[in-house]
PDB file of C-alpha atoms in Angstrom:
ATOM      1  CA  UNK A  30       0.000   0.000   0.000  1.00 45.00           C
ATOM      2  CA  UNK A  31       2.724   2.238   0.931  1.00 45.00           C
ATOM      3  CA  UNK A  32       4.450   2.024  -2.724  1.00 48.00           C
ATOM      4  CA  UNK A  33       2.017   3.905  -4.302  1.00 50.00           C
ATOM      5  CA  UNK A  34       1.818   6.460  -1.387  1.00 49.00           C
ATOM      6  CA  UNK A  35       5.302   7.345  -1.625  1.00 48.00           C
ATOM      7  CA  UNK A  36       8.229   8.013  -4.064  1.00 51.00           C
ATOM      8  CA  UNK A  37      11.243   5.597  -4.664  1.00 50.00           C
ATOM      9  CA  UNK A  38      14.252   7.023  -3.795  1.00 50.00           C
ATOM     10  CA  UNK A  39      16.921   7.680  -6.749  1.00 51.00           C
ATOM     11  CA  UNK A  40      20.607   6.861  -6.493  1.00 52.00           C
ATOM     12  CA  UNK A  41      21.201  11.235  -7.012  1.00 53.00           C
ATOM     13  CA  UNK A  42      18.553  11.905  -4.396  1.00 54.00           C
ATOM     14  CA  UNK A  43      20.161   9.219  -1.623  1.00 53.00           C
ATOM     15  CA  UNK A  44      23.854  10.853  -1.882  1.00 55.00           C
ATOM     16  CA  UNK A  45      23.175  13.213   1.153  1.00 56.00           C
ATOM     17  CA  UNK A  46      22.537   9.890   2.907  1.00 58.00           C
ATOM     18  CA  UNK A  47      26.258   9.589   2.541  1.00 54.00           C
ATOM     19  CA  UNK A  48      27.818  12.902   3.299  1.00 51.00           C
ATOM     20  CA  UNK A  49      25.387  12.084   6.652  1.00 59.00           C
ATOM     21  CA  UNK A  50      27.032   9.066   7.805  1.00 59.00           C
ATOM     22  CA  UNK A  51      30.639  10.074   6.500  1.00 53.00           C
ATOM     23  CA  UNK A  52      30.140  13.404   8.650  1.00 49.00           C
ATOM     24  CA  UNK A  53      28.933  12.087  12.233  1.00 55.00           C
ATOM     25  CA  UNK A  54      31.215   9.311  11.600  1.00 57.00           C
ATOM     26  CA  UNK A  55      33.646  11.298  12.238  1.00 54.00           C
ATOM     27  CA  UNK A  56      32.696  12.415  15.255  1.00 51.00           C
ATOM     28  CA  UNK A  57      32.054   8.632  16.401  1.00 53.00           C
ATOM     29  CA  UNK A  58      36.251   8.072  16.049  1.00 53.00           C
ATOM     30  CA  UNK A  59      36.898  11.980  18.210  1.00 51.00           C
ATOM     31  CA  UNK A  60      37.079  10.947  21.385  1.00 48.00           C
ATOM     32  CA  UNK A  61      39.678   8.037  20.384  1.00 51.00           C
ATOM     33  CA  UNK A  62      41.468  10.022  18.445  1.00 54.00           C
ATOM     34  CA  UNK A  63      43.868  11.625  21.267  1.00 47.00           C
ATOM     35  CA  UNK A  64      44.674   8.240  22.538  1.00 52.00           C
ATOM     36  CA  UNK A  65      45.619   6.525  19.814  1.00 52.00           C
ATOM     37  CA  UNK A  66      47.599   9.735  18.436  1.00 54.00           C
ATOM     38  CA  UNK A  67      49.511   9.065  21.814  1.00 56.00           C
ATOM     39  CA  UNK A  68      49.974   5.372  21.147  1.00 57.00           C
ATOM     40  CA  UNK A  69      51.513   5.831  17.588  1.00 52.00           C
ATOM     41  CA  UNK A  70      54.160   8.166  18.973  1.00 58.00           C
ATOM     42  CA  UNK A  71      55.333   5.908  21.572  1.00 59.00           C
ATOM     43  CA  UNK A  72      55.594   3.088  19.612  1.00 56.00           C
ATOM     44  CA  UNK A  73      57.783   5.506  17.290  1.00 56.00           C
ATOM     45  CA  UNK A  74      59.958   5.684  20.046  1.00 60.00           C
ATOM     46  CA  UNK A  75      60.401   2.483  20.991  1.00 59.00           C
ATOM     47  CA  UNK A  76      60.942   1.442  17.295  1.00 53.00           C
ATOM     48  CA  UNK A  77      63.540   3.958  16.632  1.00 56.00           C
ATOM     49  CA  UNK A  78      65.319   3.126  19.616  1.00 58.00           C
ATOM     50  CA  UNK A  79      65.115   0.029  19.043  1.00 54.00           C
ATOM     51  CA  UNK A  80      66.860   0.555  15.467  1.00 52.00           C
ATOM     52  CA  UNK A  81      69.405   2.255  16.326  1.00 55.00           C
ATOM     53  CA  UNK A  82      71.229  -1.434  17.829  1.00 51.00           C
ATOM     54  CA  UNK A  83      73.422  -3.086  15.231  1.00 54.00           C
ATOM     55  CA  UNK A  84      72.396  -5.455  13.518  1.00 54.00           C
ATOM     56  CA  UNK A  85      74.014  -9.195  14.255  1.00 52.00           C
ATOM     57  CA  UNK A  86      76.692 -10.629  11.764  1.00 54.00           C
ATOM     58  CA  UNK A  87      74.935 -13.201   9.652  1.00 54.00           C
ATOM     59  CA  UNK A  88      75.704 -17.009  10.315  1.00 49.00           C
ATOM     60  CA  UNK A  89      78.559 -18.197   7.466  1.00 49.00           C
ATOM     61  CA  UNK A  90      76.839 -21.159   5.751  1.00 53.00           C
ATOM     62  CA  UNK A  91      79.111 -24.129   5.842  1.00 49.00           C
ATOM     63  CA  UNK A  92      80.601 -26.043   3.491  1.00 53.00           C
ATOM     64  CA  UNK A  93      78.552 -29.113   1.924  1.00 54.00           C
ATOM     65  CA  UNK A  94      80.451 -32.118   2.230  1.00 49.00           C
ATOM     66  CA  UNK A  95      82.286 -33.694  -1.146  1.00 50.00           C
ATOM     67  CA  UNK A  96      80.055 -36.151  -2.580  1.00 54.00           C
ATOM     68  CA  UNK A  97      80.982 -39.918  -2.482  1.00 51.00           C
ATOM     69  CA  UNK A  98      83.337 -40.745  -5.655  1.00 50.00           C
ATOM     70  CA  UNK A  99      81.386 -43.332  -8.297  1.00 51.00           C
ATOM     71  CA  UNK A 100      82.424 -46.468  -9.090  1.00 51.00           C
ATOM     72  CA  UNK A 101      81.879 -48.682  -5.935  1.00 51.00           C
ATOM     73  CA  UNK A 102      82.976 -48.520  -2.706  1.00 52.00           C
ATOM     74  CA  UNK A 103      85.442 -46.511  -0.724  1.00 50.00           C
ATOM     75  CA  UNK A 104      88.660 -47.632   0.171  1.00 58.00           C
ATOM     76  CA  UNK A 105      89.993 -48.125   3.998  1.00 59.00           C
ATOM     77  CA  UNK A 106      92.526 -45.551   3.447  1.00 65.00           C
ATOM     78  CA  UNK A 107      89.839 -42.985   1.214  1.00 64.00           C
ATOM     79  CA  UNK A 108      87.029 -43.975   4.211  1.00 62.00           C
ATOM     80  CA  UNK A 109      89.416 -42.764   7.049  1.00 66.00           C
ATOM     81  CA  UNK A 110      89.826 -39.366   4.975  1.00 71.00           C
ATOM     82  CA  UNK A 111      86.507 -38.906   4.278  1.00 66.00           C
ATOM     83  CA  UNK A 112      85.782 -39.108   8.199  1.00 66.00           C
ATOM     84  CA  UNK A 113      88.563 -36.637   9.391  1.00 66.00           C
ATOM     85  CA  UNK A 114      86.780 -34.189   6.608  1.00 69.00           C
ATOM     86  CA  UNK A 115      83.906 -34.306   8.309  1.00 67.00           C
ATOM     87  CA  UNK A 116      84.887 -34.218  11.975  1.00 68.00           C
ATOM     88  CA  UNK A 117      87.010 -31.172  10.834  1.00 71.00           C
ATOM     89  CA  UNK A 118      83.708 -29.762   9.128  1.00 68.00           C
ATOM     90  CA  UNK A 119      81.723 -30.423  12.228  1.00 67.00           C
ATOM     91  CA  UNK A 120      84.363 -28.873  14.706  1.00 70.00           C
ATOM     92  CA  UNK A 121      84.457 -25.598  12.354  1.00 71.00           C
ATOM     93  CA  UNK A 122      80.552 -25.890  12.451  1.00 67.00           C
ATOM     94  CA  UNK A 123      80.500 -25.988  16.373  1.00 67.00           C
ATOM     95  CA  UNK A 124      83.447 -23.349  16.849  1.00 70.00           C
ATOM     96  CA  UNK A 125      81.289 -20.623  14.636  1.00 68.00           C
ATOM     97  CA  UNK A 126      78.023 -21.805  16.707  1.00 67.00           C
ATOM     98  CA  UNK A 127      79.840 -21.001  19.899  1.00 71.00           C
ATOM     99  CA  UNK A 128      81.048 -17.534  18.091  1.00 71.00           C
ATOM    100  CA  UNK A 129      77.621 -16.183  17.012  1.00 67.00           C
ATOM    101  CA  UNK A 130      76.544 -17.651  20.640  1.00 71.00           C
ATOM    102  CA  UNK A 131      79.087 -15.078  22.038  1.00 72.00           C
ATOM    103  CA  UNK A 132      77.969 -12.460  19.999  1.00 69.00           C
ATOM    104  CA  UNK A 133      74.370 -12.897  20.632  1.00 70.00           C
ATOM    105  CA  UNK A 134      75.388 -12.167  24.489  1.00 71.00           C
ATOM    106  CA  UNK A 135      77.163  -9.391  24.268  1.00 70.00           C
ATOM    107  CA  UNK A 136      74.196  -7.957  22.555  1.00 71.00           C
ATOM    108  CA  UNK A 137      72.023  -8.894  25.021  1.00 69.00           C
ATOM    109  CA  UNK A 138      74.172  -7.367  27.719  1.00 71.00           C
ATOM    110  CA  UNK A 139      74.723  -4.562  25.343  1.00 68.00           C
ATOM    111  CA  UNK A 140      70.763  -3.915  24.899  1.00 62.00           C
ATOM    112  CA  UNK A 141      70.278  -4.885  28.876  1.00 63.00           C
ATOM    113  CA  UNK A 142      72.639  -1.884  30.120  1.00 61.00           C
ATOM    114  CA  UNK A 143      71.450   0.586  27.580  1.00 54.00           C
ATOM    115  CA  UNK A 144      67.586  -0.256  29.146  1.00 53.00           C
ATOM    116  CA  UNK A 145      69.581   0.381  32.780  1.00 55.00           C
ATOM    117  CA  UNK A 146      70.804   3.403  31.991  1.00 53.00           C
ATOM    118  CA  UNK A 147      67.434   4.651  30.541  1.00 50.00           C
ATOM    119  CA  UNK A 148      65.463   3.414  33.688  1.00 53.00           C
ATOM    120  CA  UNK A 149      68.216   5.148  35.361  1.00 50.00           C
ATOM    121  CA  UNK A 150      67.839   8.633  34.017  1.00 51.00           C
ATOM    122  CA  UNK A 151      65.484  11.249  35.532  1.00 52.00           C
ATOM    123  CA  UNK A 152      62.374  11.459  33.770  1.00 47.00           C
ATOM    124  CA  UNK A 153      63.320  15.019  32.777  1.00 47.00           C
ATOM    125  CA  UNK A 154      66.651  14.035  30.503  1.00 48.00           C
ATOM    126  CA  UNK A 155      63.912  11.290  29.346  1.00 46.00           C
ATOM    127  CA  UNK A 156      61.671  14.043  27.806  1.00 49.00           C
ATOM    128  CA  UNK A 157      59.121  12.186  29.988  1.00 50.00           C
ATOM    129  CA  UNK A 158      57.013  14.410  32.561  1.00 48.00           C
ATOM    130  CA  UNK A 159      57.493  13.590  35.998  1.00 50.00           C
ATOM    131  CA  UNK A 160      54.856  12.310  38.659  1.00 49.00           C
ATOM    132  CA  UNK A 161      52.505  15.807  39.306  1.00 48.00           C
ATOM    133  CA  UNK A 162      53.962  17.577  36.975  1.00 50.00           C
ATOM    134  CA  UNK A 163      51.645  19.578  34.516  1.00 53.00           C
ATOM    135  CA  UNK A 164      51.627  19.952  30.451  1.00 53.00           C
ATOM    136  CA  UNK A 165      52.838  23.148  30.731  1.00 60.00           C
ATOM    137  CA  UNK A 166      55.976  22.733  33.173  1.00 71.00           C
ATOM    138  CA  UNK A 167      56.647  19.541  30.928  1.00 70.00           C
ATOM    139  CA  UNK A 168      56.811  21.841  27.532  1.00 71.00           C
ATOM    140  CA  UNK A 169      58.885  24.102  29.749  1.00 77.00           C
ATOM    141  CA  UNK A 170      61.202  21.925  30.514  1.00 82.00           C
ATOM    142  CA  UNK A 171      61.636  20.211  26.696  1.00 78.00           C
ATOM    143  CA  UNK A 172      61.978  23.903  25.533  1.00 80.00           C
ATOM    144  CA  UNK A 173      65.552  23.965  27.144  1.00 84.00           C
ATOM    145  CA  UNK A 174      66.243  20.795  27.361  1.00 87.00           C
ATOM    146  CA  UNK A 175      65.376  19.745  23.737  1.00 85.00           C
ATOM    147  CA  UNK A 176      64.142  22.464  21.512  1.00 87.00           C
ATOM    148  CA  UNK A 177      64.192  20.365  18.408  1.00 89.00           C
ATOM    149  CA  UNK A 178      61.921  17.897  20.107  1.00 87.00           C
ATOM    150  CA  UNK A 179      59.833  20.913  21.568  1.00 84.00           C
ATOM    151  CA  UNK A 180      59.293  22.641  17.995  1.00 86.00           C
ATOM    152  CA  UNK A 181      58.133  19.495  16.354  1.00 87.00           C
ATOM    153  CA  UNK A 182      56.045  18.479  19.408  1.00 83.00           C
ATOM    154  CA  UNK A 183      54.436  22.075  19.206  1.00 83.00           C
ATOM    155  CA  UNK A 184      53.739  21.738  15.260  1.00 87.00           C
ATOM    156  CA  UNK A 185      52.232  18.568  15.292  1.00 87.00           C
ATOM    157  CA  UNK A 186      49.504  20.015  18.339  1.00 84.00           C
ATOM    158  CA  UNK A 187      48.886  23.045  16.143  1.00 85.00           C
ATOM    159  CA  UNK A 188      48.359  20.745  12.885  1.00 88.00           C
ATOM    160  CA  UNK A 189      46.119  18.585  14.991  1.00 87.00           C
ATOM    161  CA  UNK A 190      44.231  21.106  16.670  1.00 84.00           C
ATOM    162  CA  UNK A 191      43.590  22.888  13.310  1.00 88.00           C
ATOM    163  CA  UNK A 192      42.139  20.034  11.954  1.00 89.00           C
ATOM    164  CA  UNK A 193      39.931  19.521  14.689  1.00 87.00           C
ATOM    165  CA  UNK A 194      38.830  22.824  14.103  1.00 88.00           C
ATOM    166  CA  UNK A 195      38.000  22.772  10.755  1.00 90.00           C
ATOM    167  CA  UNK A 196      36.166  19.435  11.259  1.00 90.00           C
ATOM    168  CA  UNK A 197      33.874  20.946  14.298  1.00 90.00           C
ATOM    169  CA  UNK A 198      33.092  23.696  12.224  1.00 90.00           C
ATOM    170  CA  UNK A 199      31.973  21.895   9.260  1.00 92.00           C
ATOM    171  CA  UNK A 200      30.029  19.598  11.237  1.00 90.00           C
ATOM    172  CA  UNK A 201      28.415  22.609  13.417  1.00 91.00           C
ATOM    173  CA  UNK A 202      27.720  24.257   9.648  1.00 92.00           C
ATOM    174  CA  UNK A 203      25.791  21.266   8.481  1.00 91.00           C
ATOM    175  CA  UNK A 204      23.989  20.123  11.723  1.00 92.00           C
ATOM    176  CA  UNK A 205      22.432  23.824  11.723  1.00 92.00           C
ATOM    177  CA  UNK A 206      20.840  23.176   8.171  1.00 91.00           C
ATOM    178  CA  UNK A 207      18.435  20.896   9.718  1.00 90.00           C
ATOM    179  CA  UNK A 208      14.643  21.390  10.184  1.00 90.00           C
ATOM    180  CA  UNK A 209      14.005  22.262  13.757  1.00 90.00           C
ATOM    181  CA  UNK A 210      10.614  23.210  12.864  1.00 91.00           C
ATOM    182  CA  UNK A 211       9.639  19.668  12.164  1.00 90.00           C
ATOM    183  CA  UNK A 212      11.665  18.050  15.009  1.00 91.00           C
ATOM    184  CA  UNK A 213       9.947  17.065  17.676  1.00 92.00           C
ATOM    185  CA  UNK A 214      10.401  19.236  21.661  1.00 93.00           C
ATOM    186  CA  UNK A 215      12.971  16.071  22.659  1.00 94.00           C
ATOM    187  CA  UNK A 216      14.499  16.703  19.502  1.00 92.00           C
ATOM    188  CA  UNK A 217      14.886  20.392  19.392  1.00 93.00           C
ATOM    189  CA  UNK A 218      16.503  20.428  22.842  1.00 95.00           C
ATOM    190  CA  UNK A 219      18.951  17.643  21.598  1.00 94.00           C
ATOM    191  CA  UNK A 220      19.714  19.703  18.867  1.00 94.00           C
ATOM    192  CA  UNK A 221      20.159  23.013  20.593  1.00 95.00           C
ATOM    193  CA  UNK A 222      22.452  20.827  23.612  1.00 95.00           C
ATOM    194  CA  UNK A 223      24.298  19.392  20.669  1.00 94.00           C
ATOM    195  CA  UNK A 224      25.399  22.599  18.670  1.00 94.00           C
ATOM    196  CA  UNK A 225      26.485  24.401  21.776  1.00 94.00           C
ATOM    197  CA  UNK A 226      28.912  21.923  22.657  1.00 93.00           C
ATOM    198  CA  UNK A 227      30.498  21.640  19.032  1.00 93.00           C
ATOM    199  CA  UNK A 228      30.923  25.413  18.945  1.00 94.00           C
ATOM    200  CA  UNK A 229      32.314  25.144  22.644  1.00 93.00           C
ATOM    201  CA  UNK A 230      34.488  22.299  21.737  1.00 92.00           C
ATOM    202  CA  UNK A 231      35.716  24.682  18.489  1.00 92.00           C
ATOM    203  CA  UNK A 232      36.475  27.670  20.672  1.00 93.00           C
ATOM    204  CA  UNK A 233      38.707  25.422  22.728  1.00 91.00           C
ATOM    205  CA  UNK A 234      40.687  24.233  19.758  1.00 88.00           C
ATOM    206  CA  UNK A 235      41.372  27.622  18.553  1.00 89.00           C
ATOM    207  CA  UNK A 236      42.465  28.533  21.693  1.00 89.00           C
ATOM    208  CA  UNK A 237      44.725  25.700  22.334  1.00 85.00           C
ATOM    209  CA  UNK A 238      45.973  26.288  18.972  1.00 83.00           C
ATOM    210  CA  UNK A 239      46.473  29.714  19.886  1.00 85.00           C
ATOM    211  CA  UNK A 240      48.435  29.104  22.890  1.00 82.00           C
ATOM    212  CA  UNK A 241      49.222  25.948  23.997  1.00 76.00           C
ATOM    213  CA  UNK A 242      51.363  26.319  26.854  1.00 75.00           C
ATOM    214  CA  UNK A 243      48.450  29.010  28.601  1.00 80.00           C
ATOM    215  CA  UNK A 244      48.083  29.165  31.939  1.00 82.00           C
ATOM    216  CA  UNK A 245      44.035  27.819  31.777  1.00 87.00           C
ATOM    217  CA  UNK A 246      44.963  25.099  29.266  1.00 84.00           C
ATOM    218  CA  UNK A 247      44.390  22.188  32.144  1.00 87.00           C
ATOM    219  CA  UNK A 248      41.077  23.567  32.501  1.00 92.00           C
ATOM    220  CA  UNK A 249      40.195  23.759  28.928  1.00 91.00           C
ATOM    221  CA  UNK A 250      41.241  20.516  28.199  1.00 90.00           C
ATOM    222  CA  UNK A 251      39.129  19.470  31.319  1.00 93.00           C
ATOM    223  CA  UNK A 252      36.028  21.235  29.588  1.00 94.00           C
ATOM    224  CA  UNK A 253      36.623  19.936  26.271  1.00 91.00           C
ATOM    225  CA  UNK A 254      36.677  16.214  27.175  1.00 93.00           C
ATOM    226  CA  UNK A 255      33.338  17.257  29.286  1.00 94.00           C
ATOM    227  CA  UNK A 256      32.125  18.682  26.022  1.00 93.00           C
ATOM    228  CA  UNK A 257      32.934  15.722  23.854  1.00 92.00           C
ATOM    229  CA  UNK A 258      30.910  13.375  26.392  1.00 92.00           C
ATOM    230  CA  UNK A 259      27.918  15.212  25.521  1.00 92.00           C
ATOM    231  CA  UNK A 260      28.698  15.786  22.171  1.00 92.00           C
ATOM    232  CA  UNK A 261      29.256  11.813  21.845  1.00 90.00           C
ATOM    233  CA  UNK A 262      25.781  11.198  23.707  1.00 88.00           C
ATOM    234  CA  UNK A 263      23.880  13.529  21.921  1.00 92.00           C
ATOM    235  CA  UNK A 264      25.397  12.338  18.189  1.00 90.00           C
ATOM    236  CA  UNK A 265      23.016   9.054  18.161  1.00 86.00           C
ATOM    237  CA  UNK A 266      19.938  11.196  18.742  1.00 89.00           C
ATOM    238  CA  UNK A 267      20.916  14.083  15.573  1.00 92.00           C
ATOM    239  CA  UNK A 268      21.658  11.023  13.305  1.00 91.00           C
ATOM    240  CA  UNK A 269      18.553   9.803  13.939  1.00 90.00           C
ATOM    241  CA  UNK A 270      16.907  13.538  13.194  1.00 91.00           C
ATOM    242  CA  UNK A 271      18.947  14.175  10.410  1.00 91.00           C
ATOM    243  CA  UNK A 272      18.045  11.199   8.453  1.00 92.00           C
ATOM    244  CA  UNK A 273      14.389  11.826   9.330  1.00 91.00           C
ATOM    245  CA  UNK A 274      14.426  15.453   7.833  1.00 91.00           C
ATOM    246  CA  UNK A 275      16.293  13.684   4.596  1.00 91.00           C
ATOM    247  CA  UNK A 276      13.217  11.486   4.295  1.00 91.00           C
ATOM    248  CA  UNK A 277      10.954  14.645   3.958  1.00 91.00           C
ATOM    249  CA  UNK A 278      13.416  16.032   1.402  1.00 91.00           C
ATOM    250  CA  UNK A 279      13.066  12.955  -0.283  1.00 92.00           C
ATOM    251  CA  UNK A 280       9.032  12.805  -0.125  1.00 92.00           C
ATOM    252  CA  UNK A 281       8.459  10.799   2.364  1.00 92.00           C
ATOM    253  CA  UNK A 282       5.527  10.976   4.528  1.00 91.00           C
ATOM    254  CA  UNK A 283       6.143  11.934   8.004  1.00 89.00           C
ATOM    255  CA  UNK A 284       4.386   8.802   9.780  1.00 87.00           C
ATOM    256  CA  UNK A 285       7.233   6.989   7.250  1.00 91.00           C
ATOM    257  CA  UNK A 286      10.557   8.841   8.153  1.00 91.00           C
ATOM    258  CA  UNK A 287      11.425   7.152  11.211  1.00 89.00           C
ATOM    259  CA  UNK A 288      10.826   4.226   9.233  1.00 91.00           C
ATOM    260  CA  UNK A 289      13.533   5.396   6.523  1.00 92.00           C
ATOM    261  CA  UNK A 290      15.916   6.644   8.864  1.00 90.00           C
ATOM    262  CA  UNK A 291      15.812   3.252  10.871  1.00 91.00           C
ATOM    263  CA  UNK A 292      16.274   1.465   7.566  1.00 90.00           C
ATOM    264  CA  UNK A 293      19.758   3.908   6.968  1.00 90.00           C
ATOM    265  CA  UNK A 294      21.006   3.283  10.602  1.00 87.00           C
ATOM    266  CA  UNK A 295      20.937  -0.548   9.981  1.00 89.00           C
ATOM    267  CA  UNK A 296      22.447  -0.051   6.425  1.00 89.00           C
ATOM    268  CA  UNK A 297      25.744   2.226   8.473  1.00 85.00           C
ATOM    269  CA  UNK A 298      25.797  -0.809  11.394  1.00 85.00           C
ATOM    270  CA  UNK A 299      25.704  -3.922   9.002  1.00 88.00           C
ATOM    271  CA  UNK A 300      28.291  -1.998   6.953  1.00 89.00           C
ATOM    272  CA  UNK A 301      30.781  -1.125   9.898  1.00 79.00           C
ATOM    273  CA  UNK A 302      33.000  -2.843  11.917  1.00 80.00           C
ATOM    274  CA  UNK A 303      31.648  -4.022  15.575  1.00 71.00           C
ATOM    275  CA  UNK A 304      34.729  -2.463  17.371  1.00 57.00           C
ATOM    276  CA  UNK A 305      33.653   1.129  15.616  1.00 49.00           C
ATOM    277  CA  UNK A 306      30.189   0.536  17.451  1.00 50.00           C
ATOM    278  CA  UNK A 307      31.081  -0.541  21.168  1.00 46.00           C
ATOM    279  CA  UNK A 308      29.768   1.145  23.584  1.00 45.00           C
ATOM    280  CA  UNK A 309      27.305   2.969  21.816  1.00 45.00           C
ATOM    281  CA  UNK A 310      23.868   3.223  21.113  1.00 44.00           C
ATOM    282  CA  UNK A 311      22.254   1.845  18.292  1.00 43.00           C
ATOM    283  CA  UNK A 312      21.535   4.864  15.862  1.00 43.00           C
ATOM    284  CA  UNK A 313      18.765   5.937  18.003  1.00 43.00           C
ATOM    285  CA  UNK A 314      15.975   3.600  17.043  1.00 43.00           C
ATOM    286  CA  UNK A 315      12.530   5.080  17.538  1.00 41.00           C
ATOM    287  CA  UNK A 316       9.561   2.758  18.905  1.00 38.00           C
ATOM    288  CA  UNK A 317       7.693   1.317  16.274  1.00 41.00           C
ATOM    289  CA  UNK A 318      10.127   1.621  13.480  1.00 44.00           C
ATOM    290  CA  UNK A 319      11.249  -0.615  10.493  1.00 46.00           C
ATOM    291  CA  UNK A 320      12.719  -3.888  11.717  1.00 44.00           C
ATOM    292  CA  UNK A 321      16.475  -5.108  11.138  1.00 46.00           C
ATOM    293  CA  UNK A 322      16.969  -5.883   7.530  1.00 47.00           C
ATOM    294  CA  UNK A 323      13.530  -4.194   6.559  1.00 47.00           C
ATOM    295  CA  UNK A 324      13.542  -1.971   3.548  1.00 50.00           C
ATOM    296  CA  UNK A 325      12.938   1.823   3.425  1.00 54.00           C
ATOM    297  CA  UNK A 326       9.090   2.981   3.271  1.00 54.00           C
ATOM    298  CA  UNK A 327       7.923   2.958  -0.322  1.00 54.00           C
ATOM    299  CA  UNK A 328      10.820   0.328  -1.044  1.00 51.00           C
ATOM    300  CA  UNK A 329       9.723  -2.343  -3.506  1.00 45.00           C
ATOM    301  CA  UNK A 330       9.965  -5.408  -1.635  1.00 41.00           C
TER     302      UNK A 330
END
């Protein structure tokens, strides 16, 4: 009954439906993103420290032994010869075992004191902070300790912080295109909660970006994780509107676009990876909407 009610969507008209899910899944990945940035610069670390030990000389293949002579047996005297060969080939084989066995210590003993002398050093020759000490005494410190390491350090939190900027405000752009006339009350107050703390967590960027060793940057840092716990809360809910207020572009009838938007949400889930979903909701489902695997209102089925 519905097909006749309602138009079928055209591959043109369902491309928003991707610049939807490619924008808020962004925002999905934000609050991971600091950690694993962390992650991927220690294990830089470790790997160029780890590189910088020699390699070990490669093991000398031996010699094969002479092949047996045609023509019939071996003679006592050619037997006896053919023996020594070989105990001499197996001492020479033993003696360059117990060689790369030596070397292979020293290494060890050579990587074992190097690891000593790290665990040794104070945290500050390290370029590690120290217990209770803050971001900015840290950066302080690496300043005039290291000011190589403090230059790159300090363009790579500008680069990242830009980014993050850009990406807030082009989410915060396209988020405000949406219908709040035809959203319900729940939804408009999601909405409004939602845009504040994207612009908040944008004005904290540019002012990180702006300063990064300030005074107030604990505290901002405090308030943008605060932001991006509502932000990630709140993301579910907007998907869930956004899609809906597609479906009216698209013709739908309202009684049909929680139906639609349902339909989307399952398409993004059975299309992602489980680990990219834990923890979260489930695209905001609305009561009475299409089932898992059901097709779009005014679908053929």
């Amino acid at each position: 009954m519905m097909n006749d009610a309602a138009p079928t969507p055209s591959r043109p008209r369902l491309i928003p439906i991707l610049v939807i899910i490619l924008v808020l899944g962004f925002a999905a990945s934000l609050g991971g993103t600091l950690y694993y940035r962390g992650e991927v610069q220690r294990l830089q670390d470790e790997l160029m420290r780890q590189q910088q030990l020699p390699p070990p000389p490669p093991l000398a293949q031996p010699q094969p032994p002479a092949p047996p002579p045609a023509g019939g047996p071996l003679a006592p005297d050619d037997a006896k010869e053919r023996a020594a060969r070989l105990e001499r080939q197996v001492a020479e084989l033993n003696g360059r075992l117990a060689a790369r066995d030596q070397e292979l210590d020293v290494l060890r003993r050579r990587d074992g004191n190097r690891a000593g002398r790290d665990g040794d050093r104070p945290r500050r020759d390290r370029g590690e902070p120290r217990p209770g000490q803050g971001p900015g005494e840290f950066m302080q410190r690496l300043r005039e300790n290291d000011p190589q390491r403090y230059q790159e350090m300090q363009t790579r939190i500008k680069e990242f912080n830009d980014r993050m900027t850009t990406a807030l405000g082009e989410q915060e752009a396209f988020l405000s295109t949406l219908d709040a006339a035809a959203m319900s009350a729940e939804q408009q107050n999601a909405h409004t909660r939602l845009l504040a703390a994207l612009q908040r967590m944008r004005e904290i960027n540019e002012q990180l970006s702006a300063d990064p060793e300030a005074a107030d940057v604990p505290d901002l840092r405090r308030e943008m994780f605060e932001n991006m716990t509502v932000a990630r809360d709140l993301l579910a809910q907007e998907r869930q509107t956004a899609l809906q207020d597609l479906a009216r572009q698209l013709g739908y009838r309202e009684q049909e676009t929680s139906q639609f938007a349902d339909y989307v949400n399952q398409v993004y889930e059975s299309t992602s990876l489980p680990m990219g979903r834990m923890g979260g909701p489930r695209g905001g489902r609305t009561p009475g909407g299409a089932p898992d695997g059901a097709p779009p209102p005014g679908a053929n089925p």
